[in-house]
Amino acid sequence: MYYWGQTALLSLLLAGWMAVMPQEMMISVMPDNNQSAMAFPPMTPEFKEMAKKLMLKCSKMGYQPPSLLDPPSNSSTDEEEMTPRNPFSLFSSLLSSLPLPPSPGPDLSSSRLAGLPNSSVDMPTMDADWNVTEELWNVTTLPDMIDIMKNSTDHPRCFMQAFISPMAWSAVMHGGLLLRPEVLAKLLWAAKPLMENMPPYNITLPPHLDQDRLTEMMRMFSEVFGSLSEEQREQIRDWVKVRVLENVFNCTPNGMRPKPMQPAGLEKFRPSLSSVPSLLGALRPIPSNPSSTVVPGAFGLARCPPRQRWLNRSVLRIMGRFLSRLPPDEVQVIPKEELCEFFRSPHFPAAFQKVWPIRASLGRTLLGRIKKECSISKQDFLEHTASLGSLACFYEGEASSLNETLSQRLLAQLDECQNSASTKLKQQLVRKLFSSAGATPGPELLKSLGSGVSVLSPSKLTRFSAEVLASTLPDLRNARWSPAQASTLAKALLKKGQNISGDYLLSLGTVAQGVASSVLRNIKGRELLRDGEDERLEAVSLKMSALQRRALIQGMRGDVNVSELVLSVPAALLSSMSLSTLKQAQLTSVEQLEGRSWTRAQSAFLVKKILGQKLKAEHLRKLGRAVQGVTCEMIDSLGQNETMEGVAALSQSSGWLAKAQTICAARKLFDSLEQERRDYFRNVSSAELERIPTMMIIHLPVDEIRALPASVCGVFLDKMEAANLLCLPHSSPSRTALTQKALDCLGKNMSELSTEEVMRLGPLLCDLRPSKLRPLAPEVLNNTLLGMASTCTYIRRGHREELFALVKDTFGEPSNWSEQTMQSLRSFLLLDDYALRTLPDKPWLRSALSDLMDSLSDQPSALVPEEFRSVPDLSTLRWKLFVLASQNQNQTSTPAQRRRRRREAVPVGEPTADLIEQLGQDNVFWSPAQLASMSCDTFNESASRLGEISQYTAEQLASLCQKTIQCWGAVTQLTESQAVELGCASQGFSAEELRQLNVSSLDTLQLLSACMWTQTQRAAMWQGFAQRTGVAAAQLSELDIVGLGQFICGLQKDEVEQLSSDSFREAAEAVGGALCEVAQMECFKNKAVATFGRPQDWSEGQVMALGNIIAGLDAAELQSLNPSVFSFIVSSAIPLIPPQRLAALSVSQVQALGPDNAAVVTDAQKAELGEELNAALAEAVGVAYARSESSPDGSQSGTGGQDGSALPQGGGAGRNTMMSLVVILQPLLFLLLGFM
């Protein structure tokens, strides 16, 4: 993921270039009878920008640009047409325009283009470059040029291939069918840089391709598999299926339509490919033997049977890594002989290497068939474990049955797995191998464990000597470590007080997160910013704490100026730079913002600094992630003639836009179109609707949605099928209007609809009232519910009971579901907590529910307001998995363990080290009695894992603290390393015990800051730290303030006043990330006013950087804020504002909060707002508001959606008290700020 920002910006350029590619380019690349004489296509300005970006990546990767000779006198380029006799003339000009990377080597800027030798240059290398470039000047065909490039050395080849890549892909696109396979292979090799940086939209693929050329194309796609988006992988999978059906079975699939993933706003530029077949015929004469040119997929092919089997060993080989994206039902019907032959072929291992994530249903189905149908015996199957690749993530055998060799083979396949089943298996394998290693494990063991070594507890890691750890560092640096593990390893590898070089830090990889900040701030920047080190620096900084990153930046500033630092450091470090630091950087142009991973606060600060309030469409195309800082005022400043272009550019950056920005852009676009033509949407044409980005259409006013003419229904349904509705609140009237319009466009009664027609509703299907589904034909209803189970991750609260009843009526009670039915419908269990809790245990139930949890674990947190949640509350599912795991542990316990439970009255399900490691965050469900029943051996082994949980109850914490004292001694005897291991379990200590806790390191405070401390505890921790270190508030530096984390809330009022203004200025964002009580926030607000000036003068960037400090503003100060800054207030600050102060806001200020902030306003706050402000609040969220009297509990009622369902007035968070919100929001906030 390094150069993420550069890659994202490059993606936008690629999308634009591929879309606006002129038809002349299509024609010029078509081969004639002499394929080796393929002409060079014309090159547009978009091509130049794209090629330059690809070449810049070579420079960033540390490749030195080649030395070039002057172009020969006969080379020429038509500047207007950009059609050179040889495109290499453009290569030299693009190369010379690249910024030179900092390098300790000789400066080639003056000699690389002039053709003059430089005495300090490596002459043999330069001679080789000159020989290659001289040959390239003289070639006249694209294949010949590629041959010369392939034979060059790595450094020049990277730049040359990057330059020719877009041209090669266009040749493939529009002439692939008629190219000889060997020529196609050359072009595909040249096109790889483009494909590795393809934007995450639909790839335009050749409409017809025979098997030989399809094989070549798929070989290249398999090579770039890791660079493709998940949507593109699925698109290529479907495309291959169509080609195979046409080529092998002479039929056309029924009902397969390409998913609309066109980059929003570029639809009007989409080149028509309808003329390609005739174009090919016109450009290449038909040979005398027509049979040799049968065009696959020609018109007139019959429709394929509904369940045409198309997968045989040959097709499986062609599919390569895209086999991992097949639907499970298609894997289920692969003929046994074909599957088994492929499994035993040399092509099988490569097909499943590095293809995670794989759907659990596919992995289990495929692995189950191989194990059952293709293996003579269990041992025969185990001998093939090294070939399983990502399929090994679903291996369900017991590790105890494997010998050491097989254990090592299987463990090596689990590196990229991230599912629950593989976690359990990895733990078993690692413990098995470690237990056989003896008292002093050596380097052989570490090498065999690979990244699985991260399963070992800190106490086990201490058994490896420093020499063994150092010798196996390459095997350690890619593992995922907990803070306690990383700290243990770093202490073993580094002597106390030892300084390290930048190169050594980079060699540590993920272990670097255990290096003390005091060491990091002494590392020089030049050592870290050398050519080619960007990827390693990104990997090292990614896992560091906020304190470590800030310390590293401070050290780098010692020998690198701010401007260079800002433009060079990777994303993780850039995000840690304060606005004060950015102010010192010489950033004056939009071009300097390109390709950098700015935070939203940084973006707002820089965009305003560089552009002011005036915005042009051309700026939006170049901002990249900095588009986050564009305000509504800037969007409104777009001229009438550039509004569509500007909105299209914003739509391409939709992943970075806040909901408020999207709404402003939609409003600006609709106003512009209405100025262009009155009642624009009431008589809009299909072509006009097509060019409007989908993310804008969903924000159309309800009346305009209803009034869309029937003639645009096809385009409307296409757009809705691919729409992302997450920016609309679940109760939005727009959702209901869009759904009803889509139903009207289908043009049939529900009872007449086919499955394909129902699925055209896309995500709107998830908003449909269950009563609307009941009239569907039985088979269509079955298929629809199955489709909803796999696509609808969230069902609005008012529909859940009715939908679950429909599921039970259709498929029966969940307690009676078969394994296959459970795998297909398991997500519906989240609609009914009681049904989920009472599911009877079955051998396969835990796997099915674990797969469900794995599929949802990367979704947004449940702390997101209910109006915008994309997954339901998962606490019941987590509890059920905990119960199943602990019951299984009881069933597999030894007789001795069961006797001890009876003798000591230990609860059933005693925690063990293995089970604690498996459960992870679900250890929160242990009862206090169960935690108290742990043996000291288990506690010693598992303390660091238990310490990662921050949401224990007071009773659970009391049990853990008693266990700590029992096993480790009194609090005063605990070492700082033990405090790190205890982590959040130390929340159970009293304030006096926390004062005595031996913590004297800022790094330890930073780690503990992620826990949920009371104000009394925070004060005690600060007081104890200050007493042990002798530091006073007035002496706190920038790093000290950052390191304190939320313990900064423990400072008294007079101590806050003593803070250095310079230190506070640099660390203000860290202070704003703490969730202090209002009294503390008022103190920090006073410090902010003294440092940054009056609140009424604060910019959007400053307001966002100050974070929760905004909650300390009094009513008059809140009233003085410009409405434009309100959508930039961090959402965690809103619930902290006292209700009476929030009620002082004006209507325009409340409306300016934006959906995200308005949705987290609590019921207690709403009760103070009054009717007018509550109506403004509902408008800001995007829901309807009916004026009514307050209910007895103080909350507003009478708000409802178009379908009559009750509408939440600000999300689930509103039921909590102010202090409860502080506690609940802490884990999410510190996760976002890098503390966890």
mmCIF file of C-alpha atoms in Angstrom, residues 347-545:
data_model
loop_
_atom_site.group_PDB
_atom_site.id
_atom_site.type_symbol
_atom_site.label_atom_id
_atom_site.label_comp_id
_atom_site.label_asym_id
_atom_site.label_seq_id
_atom_site.Cartn_x
_atom_site.Cartn_y
_atom_site.Cartn_z
ATOM 1 C CA HIS A 347 -0.849 -25.351 -12.209
ATOM 2 C CA PHE A 348 -2.882 -25.802 -9.011
ATOM 3 C CA PRO A 349 -0.452 -24.288 -6.438
ATOM 4 C CA ALA A 350 -0.078 -21.000 -8.334
ATOM 5 C CA ALA A 351 -3.862 -20.606 -8.614
ATOM 6 C CA PHE A 352 -4.276 -20.122 -4.861
ATOM 7 C CA GLN A 353 -1.127 -18.253 -3.874
ATOM 8 C CA LYS A 354 -1.756 -14.819 -2.333
ATOM 9 C CA VAL A 355 -5.432 -14.618 -3.244
ATOM 10 C CA TRP A 356 -6.816 -13.781 0.220
ATOM 11 C CA PRO A 357 -9.547 -12.939 1.025
ATOM 12 C CA ILE A 358 -11.495 -15.958 -0.220
ATOM 13 C CA ARG A 359 -15.164 -16.362 0.604
ATOM 14 C CA ALA A 360 -15.472 -18.982 3.306
ATOM 15 C CA SER A 361 -18.227 -20.823 1.448
ATOM 16 C CA LEU A 362 -15.960 -21.210 -1.600
ATOM 17 C CA GLY A 363 -12.892 -22.203 0.410
ATOM 18 C CA ARG A 364 -14.728 -24.817 2.436
ATOM 19 C CA THR A 365 -16.552 -26.217 -0.586
ATOM 20 C CA LEU A 366 -13.438 -26.540 -2.732
ATOM 21 C CA LEU A 367 -11.183 -27.856 0.014
ATOM 22 C CA GLY A 368 -13.864 -30.294 1.134
ATOM 23 C CA ARG A 369 -14.236 -31.728 -2.366
ATOM 24 C CA ILE A 370 -10.477 -32.058 -2.835
ATOM 25 C CA LYS A 371 -10.073 -33.767 0.512
ATOM 26 C CA LYS A 372 -12.988 -36.119 -0.047
ATOM 27 C CA GLU A 373 -12.808 -36.851 -3.781
ATOM 28 C CA CYS A 374 -9.192 -36.329 -4.820
ATOM 29 C CA SER A 375 -7.211 -37.906 -1.986
ATOM 30 C CA ILE A 376 -6.568 -41.603 -1.656
ATOM 31 C CA SER A 377 -6.079 -41.255 2.076
ATOM 32 C CA LYS A 378 -5.734 -38.624 4.774
ATOM 33 C CA GLN A 379 -1.968 -38.899 4.532
ATOM 34 C CA ASP A 380 -2.134 -38.438 0.772
ATOM 35 C CA PHE A 381 -4.042 -35.195 1.261
ATOM 36 C CA LEU A 382 -1.638 -33.961 3.914
ATOM 37 C CA GLU A 383 1.292 -34.480 1.570
ATOM 38 C CA HIS A 384 -0.256 -31.788 -0.650
ATOM 39 C CA THR A 385 -0.590 -29.132 2.064
ATOM 40 C CA ALA A 386 2.260 -27.107 0.562
ATOM 41 C CA SER A 387 0.125 -26.686 -2.581
ATOM 42 C CA LEU A 388 -2.998 -25.361 -0.884
ATOM 43 C CA GLY A 389 -2.046 -21.697 -0.701
ATOM 44 C CA SER A 390 -4.940 -19.627 0.648
ATOM 45 C CA LEU A 391 -7.192 -22.705 0.737
ATOM 46 C CA ALA A 392 -5.204 -23.796 3.781
ATOM 47 C CA CYS A 393 -7.043 -21.043 5.682
ATOM 48 C CA PHE A 394 -10.021 -23.431 5.804
ATOM 49 C CA TYR A 395 -8.213 -26.592 6.872
ATOM 50 C CA GLU A 396 -10.152 -28.123 9.770
ATOM 51 C CA GLY A 397 -7.999 -31.052 10.846
ATOM 52 C CA GLU A 398 -6.354 -31.313 14.239
ATOM 53 C CA ALA A 399 -2.720 -30.251 14.464
ATOM 54 C CA SER A 400 -2.000 -33.150 16.790
ATOM 55 C CA SER A 401 -2.252 -35.591 13.877
ATOM 56 C CA LEU A 402 0.546 -33.888 11.919
ATOM 57 C CA ASN A 403 4.217 -34.657 12.200
ATOM 58 C CA GLU A 404 6.783 -31.869 12.433
ATOM 59 C CA THR A 405 7.432 -31.665 8.697
ATOM 60 C CA LEU A 406 3.745 -31.468 7.770
ATOM 61 C CA SER A 407 3.134 -28.969 10.564
ATOM 62 C CA GLN A 408 5.816 -26.682 9.144
ATOM 63 C CA ARG A 409 4.438 -27.022 5.613
ATOM 64 C CA LEU A 410 0.901 -26.204 6.674
ATOM 65 C CA LEU A 411 1.981 -23.311 8.899
ATOM 66 C CA ALA A 412 3.839 -21.733 5.986
ATOM 67 C CA GLN A 413 0.546 -21.565 4.047
ATOM 68 C CA LEU A 414 -1.261 -19.627 6.781
ATOM 69 C CA ASP A 415 0.685 -16.361 6.579
ATOM 70 C CA GLU A 416 -1.962 -14.322 4.789
ATOM 71 C CA CYS A 417 -5.006 -15.955 6.421
ATOM 72 C CA GLN A 418 -7.155 -13.679 8.566
ATOM 73 C CA ASN A 419 -10.120 -15.876 9.446
ATOM 74 C CA SER A 420 -10.990 -17.421 12.796
ATOM 75 C CA ALA A 421 -10.412 -21.014 11.701
ATOM 76 C CA SER A 422 -6.865 -20.310 10.568
ATOM 77 C CA THR A 423 -6.099 -18.400 13.772
ATOM 78 C CA LYS A 424 -6.973 -21.448 15.831
ATOM 79 C CA LEU A 425 -4.978 -23.751 13.559
ATOM 80 C CA LYS A 426 -1.957 -21.455 13.581
ATOM 81 C CA GLN A 427 -1.978 -21.390 17.380
ATOM 82 C CA GLN A 428 -2.080 -25.183 17.543
ATOM 83 C CA LEU A 429 0.744 -25.613 15.042
ATOM 84 C CA VAL A 430 2.998 -23.024 16.680
ATOM 85 C CA ARG A 431 2.486 -24.426 20.160
ATOM 86 C CA LYS A 432 3.135 -27.941 18.864
ATOM 87 C CA LEU A 433 6.414 -26.935 17.209
ATOM 88 C CA PHE A 434 7.514 -24.782 20.148
ATOM 89 C CA SER A 435 6.841 -27.477 22.723
ATOM 90 C CA SER A 436 9.237 -29.810 20.913
ATOM 91 C CA ALA A 437 12.047 -27.253 20.835
ATOM 92 C CA GLY A 438 13.387 -27.673 24.365
ATOM 93 C CA ALA A 439 14.442 -25.040 26.887
ATOM 94 C CA THR A 440 16.669 -23.029 24.532
ATOM 95 C CA PRO A 441 14.961 -22.754 21.134
ATOM 96 C CA GLY A 442 17.286 -21.973 18.239
ATOM 97 C CA PRO A 443 17.086 -20.127 14.924
ATOM 98 C CA GLU A 444 15.782 -23.214 13.093
ATOM 99 C CA LEU A 445 12.587 -23.053 15.120
ATOM 100 C CA LEU A 446 12.093 -19.342 14.463
ATOM 101 C CA LYS A 447 12.560 -19.870 10.733
ATOM 102 C CA SER A 448 10.048 -22.723 10.713
ATOM 103 C CA LEU A 449 7.470 -20.640 12.616
ATOM 104 C CA GLY A 450 7.631 -17.757 10.116
ATOM 105 C CA SER A 451 5.076 -15.075 10.892
ATOM 106 C CA GLY A 452 3.338 -17.600 13.173
ATOM 107 C CA VAL A 453 5.877 -16.654 15.838
ATOM 108 C CA SER A 454 3.502 -13.806 16.757
ATOM 109 C CA VAL A 455 1.325 -16.402 18.514
ATOM 110 C CA LEU A 456 3.961 -16.763 21.242
ATOM 111 C CA SER A 457 3.471 -14.796 24.446
ATOM 112 C CA PRO A 458 6.101 -12.279 25.627
ATOM 113 C CA SER A 459 7.262 -14.774 28.247
ATOM 114 C CA LYS A 460 7.968 -17.373 25.548
ATOM 115 C CA LEU A 461 9.694 -14.834 23.322
ATOM 116 C CA THR A 462 12.163 -14.102 26.128
ATOM 117 C CA ARG A 463 13.452 -17.670 25.784
ATOM 118 C CA PHE A 464 15.113 -16.766 22.481
ATOM 119 C CA SER A 465 18.568 -15.254 22.840
ATOM 120 C CA ALA A 466 19.420 -11.893 21.278
ATOM 121 C CA GLU A 467 21.741 -13.671 18.851
ATOM 122 C CA VAL A 468 18.991 -16.013 17.668
ATOM 123 C CA LEU A 469 16.542 -13.141 17.242
ATOM 124 C CA ALA A 470 19.070 -11.071 15.313
ATOM 125 C CA SER A 471 19.927 -13.946 12.979
ATOM 126 C CA THR A 472 16.271 -14.511 12.110
ATOM 127 C CA LEU A 473 15.161 -10.887 11.871
ATOM 128 C CA PRO A 474 13.909 -11.326 8.271
ATOM 129 C CA ASP A 475 11.434 -13.889 9.642
ATOM 130 C CA LEU A 476 10.264 -11.573 12.436
ATOM 131 C CA ARG A 477 9.840 -8.269 10.677
ATOM 132 C CA ASN A 478 6.666 -9.153 8.778
ATOM 133 C CA ALA A 479 4.726 -10.657 11.685
ATOM 134 C CA ARG A 480 1.862 -8.894 13.479
ATOM 135 C CA TRP A 481 2.947 -8.061 17.028
ATOM 136 C CA SER A 482 1.071 -6.829 20.046
ATOM 137 C CA PRO A 483 2.679 -3.853 21.827
ATOM 138 C CA ALA A 484 3.913 -6.112 24.630
ATOM 139 C CA GLN A 485 5.494 -8.569 22.181
ATOM 140 C CA ALA A 486 7.157 -5.829 20.132
ATOM 141 C CA SER A 487 8.516 -4.209 23.284
ATOM 142 C CA THR A 488 9.947 -7.545 24.443
ATOM 143 C CA LEU A 489 11.674 -8.162 21.108
ATOM 144 C CA ALA A 490 13.040 -4.622 20.821
ATOM 145 C CA LYS A 491 14.522 -4.774 24.298
ATOM 146 C CA ALA A 492 16.190 -8.069 23.457
ATOM 147 C CA LEU A 493 17.653 -6.732 20.212
ATOM 148 C CA LEU A 494 18.732 -3.293 21.486
ATOM 149 C CA LYS A 495 20.893 -2.429 24.444
ATOM 150 C CA LYS A 496 19.449 0.086 26.872
ATOM 151 C CA GLY A 497 20.185 3.622 25.708
ATOM 152 C CA GLN A 498 21.625 2.389 22.409
ATOM 153 C CA ASN A 499 21.137 4.618 19.374
ATOM 154 C CA ILE A 500 20.408 2.923 16.063
ATOM 155 C CA SER A 501 20.823 3.875 12.424
ATOM 156 C CA GLY A 502 17.971 4.473 10.045
ATOM 157 C CA ASP A 503 18.910 1.370 8.082
ATOM 158 C CA TYR A 504 18.724 -0.798 11.195
ATOM 159 C CA LEU A 505 15.330 0.646 12.106
ATOM 160 C CA LEU A 506 14.010 -0.219 8.649
ATOM 161 C CA SER A 507 15.411 -3.735 8.954
ATOM 162 C CA LEU A 508 13.298 -4.275 12.089
ATOM 163 C CA GLY A 509 10.036 -4.108 10.143
ATOM 164 C CA THR A 510 7.028 -4.520 12.429
ATOM 165 C CA VAL A 511 9.306 -5.067 15.434
ATOM 166 C CA ALA A 512 10.061 -1.337 15.233
ATOM 167 C CA GLN A 513 6.814 -0.601 17.053
ATOM 168 C CA GLY A 514 8.625 -1.730 20.195
ATOM 169 C CA VAL A 515 11.489 0.781 19.837
ATOM 170 C CA ALA A 516 11.368 3.585 22.416
ATOM 171 C CA SER A 517 10.478 7.070 21.199
ATOM 172 C CA SER A 518 13.619 8.386 22.892
ATOM 173 C CA VAL A 519 15.638 6.277 20.423
ATOM 174 C CA LEU A 520 13.538 7.195 17.394
ATOM 175 C CA ARG A 521 13.998 10.929 17.804
ATOM 176 C CA ASN A 522 17.758 10.540 17.359
ATOM 177 C CA ILE A 523 17.542 8.946 13.900
ATOM 178 C CA LYS A 524 18.472 11.230 11.023
ATOM 179 C CA GLY A 525 16.069 11.866 8.189
ATOM 180 C CA ARG A 526 18.571 11.355 5.365
ATOM 181 C CA GLU A 527 19.086 7.780 6.514
ATOM 182 C CA LEU A 528 15.373 7.070 6.147
ATOM 183 C CA LEU A 529 14.615 8.972 2.940
ATOM 184 C CA ARG A 530 17.107 7.269 0.682
ATOM 185 C CA ASP A 531 16.017 6.083 -2.744
ATOM 186 C CA GLY A 532 14.029 2.880 -2.715
ATOM 187 C CA GLU A 533 13.354 2.891 1.034
ATOM 188 C CA ASP A 534 9.823 4.281 0.849
ATOM 189 C CA GLU A 535 8.134 0.906 1.115
ATOM 190 C CA ARG A 536 10.140 -0.147 4.163
ATOM 191 C CA LEU A 537 9.617 3.210 5.879
ATOM 192 C CA GLU A 538 5.879 2.968 5.238
ATOM 193 C CA ALA A 539 5.746 -0.549 6.701
ATOM 194 C CA VAL A 540 7.736 0.478 9.780
ATOM 195 C CA SER A 541 5.726 3.618 10.550
ATOM 196 C CA LEU A 542 2.331 2.049 9.901
ATOM 197 C CA LYS A 543 2.228 0.171 13.215
ATOM 198 C CA MET A 544 3.865 2.853 15.334
ATOM 199 C CA SER A 545 2.005 4.800 17.996
#
